Each structure stands twice: as C-alpha cells, then as structure tokens.
Amino acid sequence: MTLQELKAAYVSAYGKEAEAVYFAPGRVNLIGEHTDYNGGSVFPCALSFGTYLLLSKNGGKSVKFRSLNQPEVTELGLDQLTTPLDKTWVNYPLGVFAQYIKRGVAITEGYDILIWGDVPNGAGLSSSASLEVVTAFALNDQLGTGFNRTVLAQIGQKAEHEFAFVNCGIMDQFASANGAKDSAIHLNCDTLEFELVPVKLEGVKILISNTHSPHKLDSGAYNQRVAECKLAVEQLNKVRPLKYLAELTEAEFKSIESAITDPVAHKRARHVVGEVQRTSDAVKALKAGDLVKFGQLMNASHASLRDDYEVTGLQLDTMAEEAWKVEGVIGSRMTGGGFGGCTVSLVKDEAIDTFIAQVGKAYEAKTGLKPEFYIAEIGDGACKLN
Ligand code: GLA
C-alpha cells in the first residue's frame, strides 16, 4: 500500500486527515539466535517492510485502535491503558502506552490510531516488535518525551513481556528501532553497545524463505527455553559465579559443564555458548569479506538450533537442508525464535531462480505447505514519514 493510499484509508476510517505517519521495520537475524536473553550478541538487519501508524489527536479522553489487517476496532478510556485485554493485537500498542504511563509520563489527550503492516504475520520477522516500536516512536514524538532509540526498544520489549507474556530478549525491538540501510547491527545484548556493519554483498542476495508454518512464540516453548537457560546458569553458579551463559568461552564451558546436571539445560547452554562464538566469528568473517566462512557459520548455527536448542522442526529443517543442496547457496539457517517462521540464506544471484524452484518443490513435497520467498532489502530503523 502506498503512503497516499494509507492516508486515504485513514480518512475513510476517521473522517479526517491523519496528523502524523510513523513507520518501524521488521527484522531478519543473520546469526546469533537465542543469545540475546543470555547476554550474548546478535547480528540482525532491519527490513524494508514493517508497520505503519497514522494518528491524530481526537480532542477526547479515549484512544481508538484500528488496523487495516484486523477486523476489530477498540476504544479505551485514558484510564484503561494499563491493563492487558483478552487476546487481541491491540495488546502490542496498548502495552507501549502502559509503559509510558509506568515511566511517569502523563497521557492527557486521546488519539485516533490506524495501523497497517506488511510484515508477514507469524513469520518470525518481528511483526509484533515493529508494532511495538512504531507505537513507542509515535508516542515519543507526540508527547515530546525525548527517549533515545535504545529506550524505545526497551519500552517495546517490556510491552511484549507484560502484555503478550513472551519473555523475549531485546534483539527484535532494538533492530526495529536502530536499523540502518544496508547494515547489520552487531549488538551486545548485555551492554546494549552496538556497531553497524555494512552488508555490501557483491553478487549475493539475502533470501528469506517463509515456511508458512506459523511460529508460535506465545505457545510457551520460548519461555521454556528462557527458563532452561536460567536453570543452567543456576547450576553453573555452584562452581563459578556468573550472570549469563554468554560470559563463558567454549573452553571455559567445557571445563565446568558437568555442573549442569539437567540434561536438557545442558544442551541449551551448549548451544548458547557455541552460538556466541559463531556470532563473533561471523561478524569478523563478514568484515574480512569471507562469505564462505560466514555461510559455514550460518549452517552450523542451524544445526545447533536443531540438535541442542530444539527450536526447528520438520518445516525449518527441510527448508534449510534443501537449501544446503543448491549450488550457489553460501549458507542457510532458521532465523528468529523458531518453531516455524522463516529461514535466511545467502544466495549467489545466478542461483536465486534455481533455489526458489528446487527448494520450493522439495519443501512442498515433504511438508505439504506452499512456501514463499522474499529478497531482503535492508532498510532504516523507525522514523516519522509525515
Ligand atoms: C525472538 C525473540 C528475540 C530472540 C529470538 C531468538 O525473536 O523476540 O528476543 O530471542 O526470538 O534469537
């Protein structure tokens, strides 16, 4: 949908012009999976698709939430903005309003809000984070609160914890807030220091393959992984004080891993420690222009997420493993939380068509699902469009 069409949709929804339009992108993570809530680093890029938010003040004491992607319209009084509603998309923007109020910001005027997003839903490309961040960005502008982008990401993350009940890390919201065109973000999720690393791939594209098997982050499996890592930290603390798994090198981990008596927690920890090392190696490889190495690390990341972290499943495994068979594929792995969603692959230009035909056919034959493919364009973080 064009900006013009969005503005026209606002006029038909509310009978007046929107006063402002904001945008925040989805993201794809190149490597560093399930490391963020373990104090490790991640390497995502913001995408050119995302969520748009149009609003105007309504002169009243209520906030109206509408979305062109969803049927329901919700109107809430200014005194009703701190409690989650029963299962609805509105909880994402509402959770952000609640965070502002929690931080002592007074919201004294109502808004008429219209949302539209083009991030495929349930694809693990952070449609929810982009909705949280666009709301946080819009309120920051409207209320003149002057929060920096890192705080906006933290507000979005808290909204996800408290209104969507997913104990996520900071990666998705941070990428949506701080993304930069043609760059990946090497973010240390403990200190929140980050570096933008140019992603100029000569003759190679980032291809996203959607399994169309929806990832179900709120299914509890994600929170269970978070809890398993916490257990590993607790058990390791008997032999060495530490806050996060990411503090351990692989060699240090090997020397104390027997302290983790829970076999599942042990596997989870092994993934995290290995993935932290792979992420740092991958960033170095990209900076050195060594894409072959980068691709090998992507493949190893997938294998670890499959075998030790157990967040892949038939669809993601088929998609990655079929990709590995295609000549001209540099690397391929699941991206995001897992349990369905997308893979990300680095593919030579001349192999793109073969990839889509060959992987698409094999995937459909094995899973009965029709996949979808997108060539990723790396875009900027949240902004005001108008
Ligand atoms: C989801 C979460 C992120 C991160 C990834 C896995 O996308 O929202 O915080 O944990 O899963 O890397």
Coordinates of C-alpha atoms and ligand atoms in Angstrom, one line a residue:
M1 CA 0.0 0.0 0.0
T2 CA 1.4 3.5 -0.8
L3 CA 1.5 6.3 1.7
Q4 CA -1.2 8.0 -0.3
E5 CA -3.5 5.0 0.0
L6 CA -2.8 4.7 3.7
K7 CA -3.7 8.3 4.3
A8 CA -6.9 7.8 2.3
A9 CA -7.7 4.8 4.4
Y10 CA -7.3 7.0 7.5
V11 CA -9.7 9.5 6.1
S12 CA -12.3 6.7 5.5
A13 CA -11.8 5.3 8.9
Y14 CA -12.0 8.5 10.9
G15 CA -13.5 11.1 8.6
K16 CA -10.4 13.4 8.9
E17 CA -6.8 13.6 7.9
A18 CA -4.1 11.9 9.8
E19 CA -1.8 14.5 11.6
A20 CA 1.3 12.2 11.5
V21 CA 2.5 9.0 10.0
Y22 CA 5.2 6.8 11.5
F23 CA 7.0 3.6 10.4
A24 CA 9.0 0.9 12.1
P25 CA 10.6 -2.1 10.3
G26 CA 10.6 -5.9 10.9
R27 CA 13.9 -7.6 11.0
V28 CA 15.8 -10.6 9.9
N29 CA 18.6 -12.0 12.1
L30 CA 21.7 -13.2 10.2
I31 CA 23.2 -15.1 13.1
G32 CA 23.2 -15.1 17.0
E33 CA 19.9 -16.9 17.8
H34 CA 18.6 -17.3 21.3
T35 CA 21.7 -15.4 22.6
D36 CA 20.0 -12.1 23.4
Y37 CA 18.4 -13.1 26.7
N38 CA 21.6 -14.9 27.6
G39 CA 23.7 -11.7 27.5
G40 CA 25.2 -12.6 24.1
S41 CA 25.5 -10.8 20.9
V42 CA 23.2 -10.8 17.8
F43 CA 23.5 -9.7 14.2
P44 CA 20.1 -8.7 12.8
C45 CA 19.2 -6.2 10.0
A46 CA 16.0 -4.1 9.7
L47 CA 13.9 -4.9 6.7
S48 CA 12.2 -2.6 4.2
F49 CA 8.8 -3.9 5.3
G50 CA 7.3 -3.1 8.6
T51 CA 4.4 -1.4 10.4
Y52 CA 2.9 2.0 9.7
L53 CA 1.0 4.0 12.3
L54 CA -1.2 7.0 11.4
L55 CA -2.7 9.2 14.1
S56 CA -4.3 12.4 15.1
K57 CA -5.4 13.8 18.4
N58 CA -9.1 13.4 18.9
G59 CA -9.7 16.1 21.5
G60 CA -11.4 13.5 23.8
K61 CA -10.4 11.2 26.6
S62 CA -10.1 7.9 24.7
V63 CA -7.7 6.1 22.3
K64 CA -9.1 4.3 19.3
F65 CA -7.1 1.5 17.8
R66 CA -7.9 0.3 14.3
S67 CA -5.9 -1.9 11.9
L68 CA -6.3 -2.5 8.2
N69 CA -5.0 -6.0 8.9
Q70 CA -7.6 -6.8 11.6
P71 CA -11.4 -6.5 11.8
E72 CA -12.0 -5.2 15.3
V73 CA -12.0 -1.6 16.5
T74 CA -11.1 -1.0 20.1
E75 CA -11.7 2.2 22.1
L76 CA -10.3 2.6 25.5
G77 CA -10.5 5.5 28.0
L78 CA -7.3 7.2 29.1
D79 CA -7.8 5.4 32.5
Q80 CA -7.9 2.0 30.8
L81 CA -4.4 2.0 29.2
T82 CA -2.5 0.0 31.8
T83 CA -4.3 -3.4 31.8
P84 CA -3.9 -6.0 29.0
L85 CA -7.0 -7.1 27.1
D86 CA -8.1 -10.6 26.3
K87 CA -6.1 -12.0 23.3
T88 CA -6.0 -9.2 20.8
W89 CA -3.4 -7.5 18.6
V90 CA -4.3 -4.3 20.5
N91 CA -2.2 -5.5 23.4
Y92 CA 1.0 -4.6 21.5
P93 CA 0.4 -0.9 21.1
L94 CA -1.6 -0.8 24.4
G95 CA 1.4 -2.4 26.2
V96 CA 3.5 0.5 24.9
F97 CA 1.0 3.1 26.2
A98 CA 1.2 1.3 29.6
Q99 CA 5.0 1.6 29.6
Y100 CA 4.9 5.3 29.1
I101 CA 2.4 5.7 31.9
K102 CA 4.6 3.4 34.2
R103 CA 7.5 5.7 33.5
G104 CA 5.5 8.6 34.8
V105 CA 4.5 10.2 31.5
A106 CA 1.0 11.7 31.6
I107 CA -1.2 10.9 28.7
T108 CA -3.9 13.5 28.9
E109 CA -5.3 13.6 25.3
G110 CA -6.9 10.9 23.2
Y111 CA -5.8 9.7 19.8
D112 CA -7.4 8.1 16.8
I113 CA -4.9 5.4 15.6
L114 CA -4.8 3.4 12.4
I115 CA -2.2 0.7 11.8
W116 CA -1.1 -1.2 8.7
G117 CA 1.7 -3.6 8.4
D118 CA 3.3 -5.6 5.5
V119 CA 5.5 -7.9 7.6
P120 CA 4.1 -11.4 7.0
N121 CA 2.3 -12.4 10.2
G122 CA 3.7 -15.2 12.3
A123 CA 6.7 -15.5 10.1
G124 CA 9.2 -14.7 12.8
L125 CA 10.2 -11.4 11.1
S126 CA 9.1 -9.3 14.1
S127 CA 5.7 -8.0 13.1
S128 CA 4.9 -7.6 16.8
A129 CA 8.2 -5.8 17.6
S130 CA 7.7 -3.4 14.7
L131 CA 4.2 -2.7 16.0
E132 CA 5.5 -2.0 19.5
V133 CA 8.4 0.1 18.2
V134 CA 6.3 2.2 15.9
T135 CA 3.9 3.0 18.8
A136 CA 6.8 3.8 21.1
F137 CA 8.3 6.1 18.4
A138 CA 5.0 7.8 17.7
L139 CA 4.3 8.5 21.4
N140 CA 7.8 9.8 22.0
D141 CA 7.2 12.3 19.2
Q142 CA 3.7 13.2 20.2
L143 CA 4.5 13.5 23.9
G144 CA 7.9 15.1 23.5
T145 CA 9.5 12.6 25.9
G146 CA 12.9 12.6 24.2
F147 CA 13.6 8.9 24.8
N148 CA 16.5 7.7 22.7
R149 CA 16.1 4.7 20.4
T150 CA 17.5 2.2 22.9
V151 CA 14.9 3.3 25.5
L152 CA 12.2 3.0 22.8
A153 CA 13.4 -0.6 22.1
Q154 CA 13.3 -1.3 25.9
I155 CA 9.8 0.1 26.1
G156 CA 8.7 -2.3 23.3
Q157 CA 10.4 -5.3 24.9
K158 CA 8.6 -4.6 28.3
A159 CA 5.3 -4.3 26.4
E160 CA 6.0 -7.8 24.9
H161 CA 6.8 -9.2 28.4
E162 CA 3.8 -7.6 30.2
F163 CA 1.1 -7.5 27.6
A164 CA 2.0 -10.5 25.3
F165 CA 3.6 -12.6 28.1
V166 CA 6.6 -13.5 26.0
N167 CA 9.9 -13.1 28.0
C168 CA 11.8 -12.1 24.9
G169 CA 15.2 -10.5 24.6
I170 CA 15.9 -7.1 23.2
M171 CA 17.0 -8.1 19.7
D172 CA 13.8 -7.5 17.7
Q173 CA 12.8 -4.2 19.1
F174 CA 16.4 -3.0 19.0
A175 CA 16.8 -3.8 15.3
S176 CA 13.4 -2.2 14.6
A177 CA 14.5 1.0 16.4
N178 CA 18.1 1.2 15.4
G179 CA 18.3 -0.4 12.0
A180 CA 20.3 1.3 9.2
K181 CA 20.1 0.8 5.4
D182 CA 22.5 -1.8 4.1
S183 CA 23.9 -2.5 7.5
A184 CA 23.6 -5.3 10.1
I185 CA 23.6 -4.4 13.8
H186 CA 26.2 -6.2 15.9
L187 CA 24.6 -5.7 19.2
N188 CA 26.0 -6.7 22.6
C189 CA 22.7 -7.5 24.4
D190 CA 24.3 -7.2 27.8
T191 CA 25.7 -3.7 27.5
L192 CA 23.5 -2.6 24.5
E193 CA 26.5 -1.2 22.8
F194 CA 26.3 -1.8 19.1
E195 CA 28.2 -1.4 15.8
L196 CA 26.6 -1.0 12.4
V197 CA 28.4 -3.3 9.9
P198 CA 28.0 -2.6 6.2
V199 CA 26.4 -5.5 4.3
K200 CA 27.5 -4.9 0.8
L201 CA 27.2 -8.3 -0.9
E202 CA 28.6 -8.3 -4.4
G203 CA 26.6 -10.7 -6.5
V204 CA 24.9 -12.3 -3.5
K205 CA 21.4 -11.7 -2.1
I206 CA 19.8 -12.3 1.3
L207 CA 16.9 -14.6 0.6
I208 CA 14.1 -15.2 3.2
S209 CA 12.1 -18.4 2.9
N210 CA 8.8 -18.4 4.7
T211 CA 7.8 -22.0 5.7
H212 CA 4.2 -20.8 6.2
S213 CA 4.2 -22.8 9.3
P214 CA 3.4 -20.1 11.8
H215 CA 5.9 -19.7 14.6
K216 CA 4.0 -19.7 17.9
L217 CA 6.2 -17.7 20.3
D218 CA 3.3 -17.4 22.8
S219 CA 2.9 -21.1 22.9
G220 CA 5.2 -21.3 25.9
A221 CA 8.0 -23.1 24.2
Y222 CA 10.0 -19.8 24.0
N223 CA 9.5 -19.0 27.7
Q224 CA 10.5 -22.6 28.5
R225 CA 13.9 -22.1 26.7
V226 CA 14.4 -18.9 28.7
A227 CA 13.7 -20.9 31.9
E228 CA 16.1 -23.7 30.8
C229 CA 18.9 -21.3 30.3
K230 CA 18.2 -19.8 33.7
L231 CA 18.4 -23.2 35.2
A232 CA 21.8 -23.9 33.5
V233 CA 23.1 -20.6 35.0
E234 CA 21.9 -21.5 38.4
Q235 CA 23.6 -24.9 38.3
L236 CA 26.8 -23.4 36.9
N237 CA 26.8 -20.9 39.7
K238 CA 27.7 -23.7 42.1
V239 CA 31.2 -23.9 40.5
R240 CA 31.6 -20.4 39.0
P241 CA 29.8 -17.2 39.7
L242 CA 28.1 -15.9 36.5
K243 CA 25.1 -13.9 35.4
Y244 CA 24.8 -15.0 31.8
L245 CA 25.7 -18.1 29.8
A246 CA 27.4 -15.7 27.3
E247 CA 30.1 -14.9 29.8
L248 CA 31.7 -18.3 29.1
T249 CA 34.0 -19.1 26.3
E250 CA 33.6 -22.6 24.8
A251 CA 36.8 -23.8 26.6
E252 CA 35.5 -22.4 30.0
F253 CA 32.2 -24.1 29.4
K254 CA 33.8 -27.5 28.7
S255 CA 35.7 -27.3 32.0
I256 CA 32.6 -26.7 34.1
E257 CA 29.7 -28.2 32.0
S258 CA 29.4 -31.2 34.2
A259 CA 27.9 -28.9 36.9
I260 CA 24.7 -28.7 34.8
T261 CA 23.0 -31.9 35.9
D262 CA 19.8 -31.3 34.0
P263 CA 20.5 -32.8 30.5
V264 CA 18.1 -30.5 28.7
A265 CA 19.5 -27.4 30.3
H266 CA 23.0 -28.7 29.4
K267 CA 22.1 -28.9 25.7
R268 CA 20.5 -25.5 25.7
A269 CA 23.6 -24.0 27.4
R270 CA 25.9 -25.7 24.9
H271 CA 24.0 -24.1 22.0
V272 CA 24.2 -20.6 23.6
V273 CA 27.9 -20.7 24.3
G274 CA 28.7 -22.0 20.8
E275 CA 26.3 -19.5 19.1
V276 CA 28.0 -16.6 20.9
Q277 CA 31.4 -17.7 19.5
R278 CA 29.9 -18.3 16.0
T279 CA 28.3 -14.8 16.0
S280 CA 31.6 -13.1 16.8
D281 CA 33.4 -15.2 14.2
A282 CA 30.7 -14.4 11.6
V283 CA 31.0 -10.7 12.2
K284 CA 34.8 -10.9 11.7
A285 CA 34.3 -13.0 8.6
L286 CA 31.9 -10.5 7.1
K287 CA 34.2 -7.6 7.8
A288 CA 37.0 -9.5 6.2
G289 CA 34.8 -10.3 3.1
D290 CA 35.0 -14.0 3.8
L291 CA 31.4 -15.0 2.9
V292 CA 32.3 -18.7 2.7
K293 CA 33.2 -18.7 6.3
F294 CA 30.1 -16.7 7.2
G295 CA 27.9 -19.2 5.4
Q296 CA 29.5 -22.2 7.2
L297 CA 28.8 -20.5 10.5
M298 CA 25.2 -20.0 9.4
N299 CA 24.8 -23.7 8.7
A300 CA 26.5 -24.6 12.0
S301 CA 24.1 -22.3 13.8
H302 CA 21.1 -24.0 12.2
A303 CA 22.4 -27.5 13.2
S304 CA 22.9 -26.3 16.8
L305 CA 19.4 -24.8 16.9
R306 CA 18.1 -28.1 15.6
D307 CA 20.0 -30.5 17.8
D308 CA 20.8 -28.7 21.0
Y309 CA 18.2 -25.9 21.2
E310 CA 15.4 -27.9 19.5
V311 CA 13.5 -25.0 18.1
T312 CA 13.4 -26.0 14.4
G313 CA 11.1 -28.9 13.4
L314 CA 10.3 -30.5 10.1
Q315 CA 9.5 -27.3 8.2
L316 CA 12.5 -25.3 9.1
D317 CA 14.9 -28.2 8.8
T318 CA 13.5 -29.1 5.4
M319 CA 13.9 -25.6 4.2
A320 CA 17.5 -25.2 5.4
E321 CA 18.6 -28.7 4.5
E322 CA 17.2 -28.4 1.0
A323 CA 18.9 -25.0 0.6
W324 CA 22.2 -26.5 1.5
K325 CA 21.9 -28.8 -1.5
V326 CA 21.7 -26.0 -4.0
E327 CA 24.9 -24.9 -5.7
G328 CA 25.4 -21.2 -5.2
V329 CA 24.0 -21.2 -1.6
I330 CA 26.6 -19.8 0.7
G331 CA 24.7 -20.5 3.9
S332 CA 21.2 -21.1 5.2
R333 CA 19.6 -21.2 8.7
M334 CA 16.4 -20.6 10.6
T335 CA 16.0 -17.1 11.8
G336 CA 14.1 -15.6 14.8
G337 CA 12.5 -17.6 17.6
G338 CA 11.9 -20.8 15.6
F339 CA 9.1 -23.3 15.8
G340 CA 8.1 -22.3 12.3
G341 CA 8.6 -19.0 10.6
C342 CA 11.5 -18.3 8.1
T343 CA 14.9 -19.3 7.1
V344 CA 17.6 -16.8 5.9
S345 CA 20.0 -17.7 3.2
L346 CA 22.9 -16.1 1.4
V347 CA 22.5 -17.0 -2.3
K348 CA 24.5 -16.1 -5.3
D349 CA 22.5 -14.0 -7.8
E350 CA 22.7 -16.7 -10.5
A351 CA 21.3 -19.4 -8.1
I352 CA 18.2 -17.5 -6.9
D353 CA 15.8 -18.9 -9.5
T354 CA 17.1 -22.4 -9.1
F355 CA 16.8 -22.0 -5.3
I356 CA 13.2 -20.9 -5.4
A357 CA 12.2 -23.7 -7.9
Q358 CA 14.2 -26.5 -6.3
V359 CA 13.8 -25.8 -2.6
G360 CA 10.2 -24.7 -3.2
K361 CA 9.4 -28.1 -4.8
A362 CA 11.2 -30.3 -2.3
Y363 CA 9.7 -28.3 0.6
E364 CA 6.2 -28.6 -0.7
A365 CA 6.6 -32.3 -1.4
K366 CA 7.9 -33.0 2.2
T367 CA 5.6 -30.8 4.2
G368 CA 2.5 -30.2 2.1
L369 CA 2.9 -26.5 2.6
K370 CA 3.5 -23.8 0.0
P371 CA 6.5 -21.7 0.8
E372 CA 7.1 -18.0 -0.1
F373 CA 10.4 -16.3 -0.9
Y374 CA 11.4 -12.7 -0.5
I375 CA 14.7 -11.0 -1.4
A376 CA 15.5 -9.0 1.7
E377 CA 16.2 -5.3 1.4
I378 CA 17.9 -3.9 4.4
G379 CA 16.2 -0.7 5.5
D380 CA 16.4 2.0 8.2
G381 CA 15.0 1.9 11.7
A382 CA 11.9 3.6 12.9
C383 CA 11.0 7.1 11.5
K384 CA 8.4 9.7 11.1
L385 CA 7.2 9.7 7.5
N386 CA 4.9 12.7 7.5
Ligands
GLA1 C1 12.5 -14.0 19.2 C2 12.7 -13.0 20.4 C3 14.1 -12.4 20.4 C4 15.2 -13.5 20.3 C5 14.8 -14.5 19.1 C6 15.8 -15.7 19.1 O1 12.6 -13.3 18.0 O2 11.8 -12.0 20.4 O3 14.3 -11.7 21.5 O4 15.3 -14.2 21.5 O5 13.5 -15.0 19.2 O6 17.0 -15.3 18.8

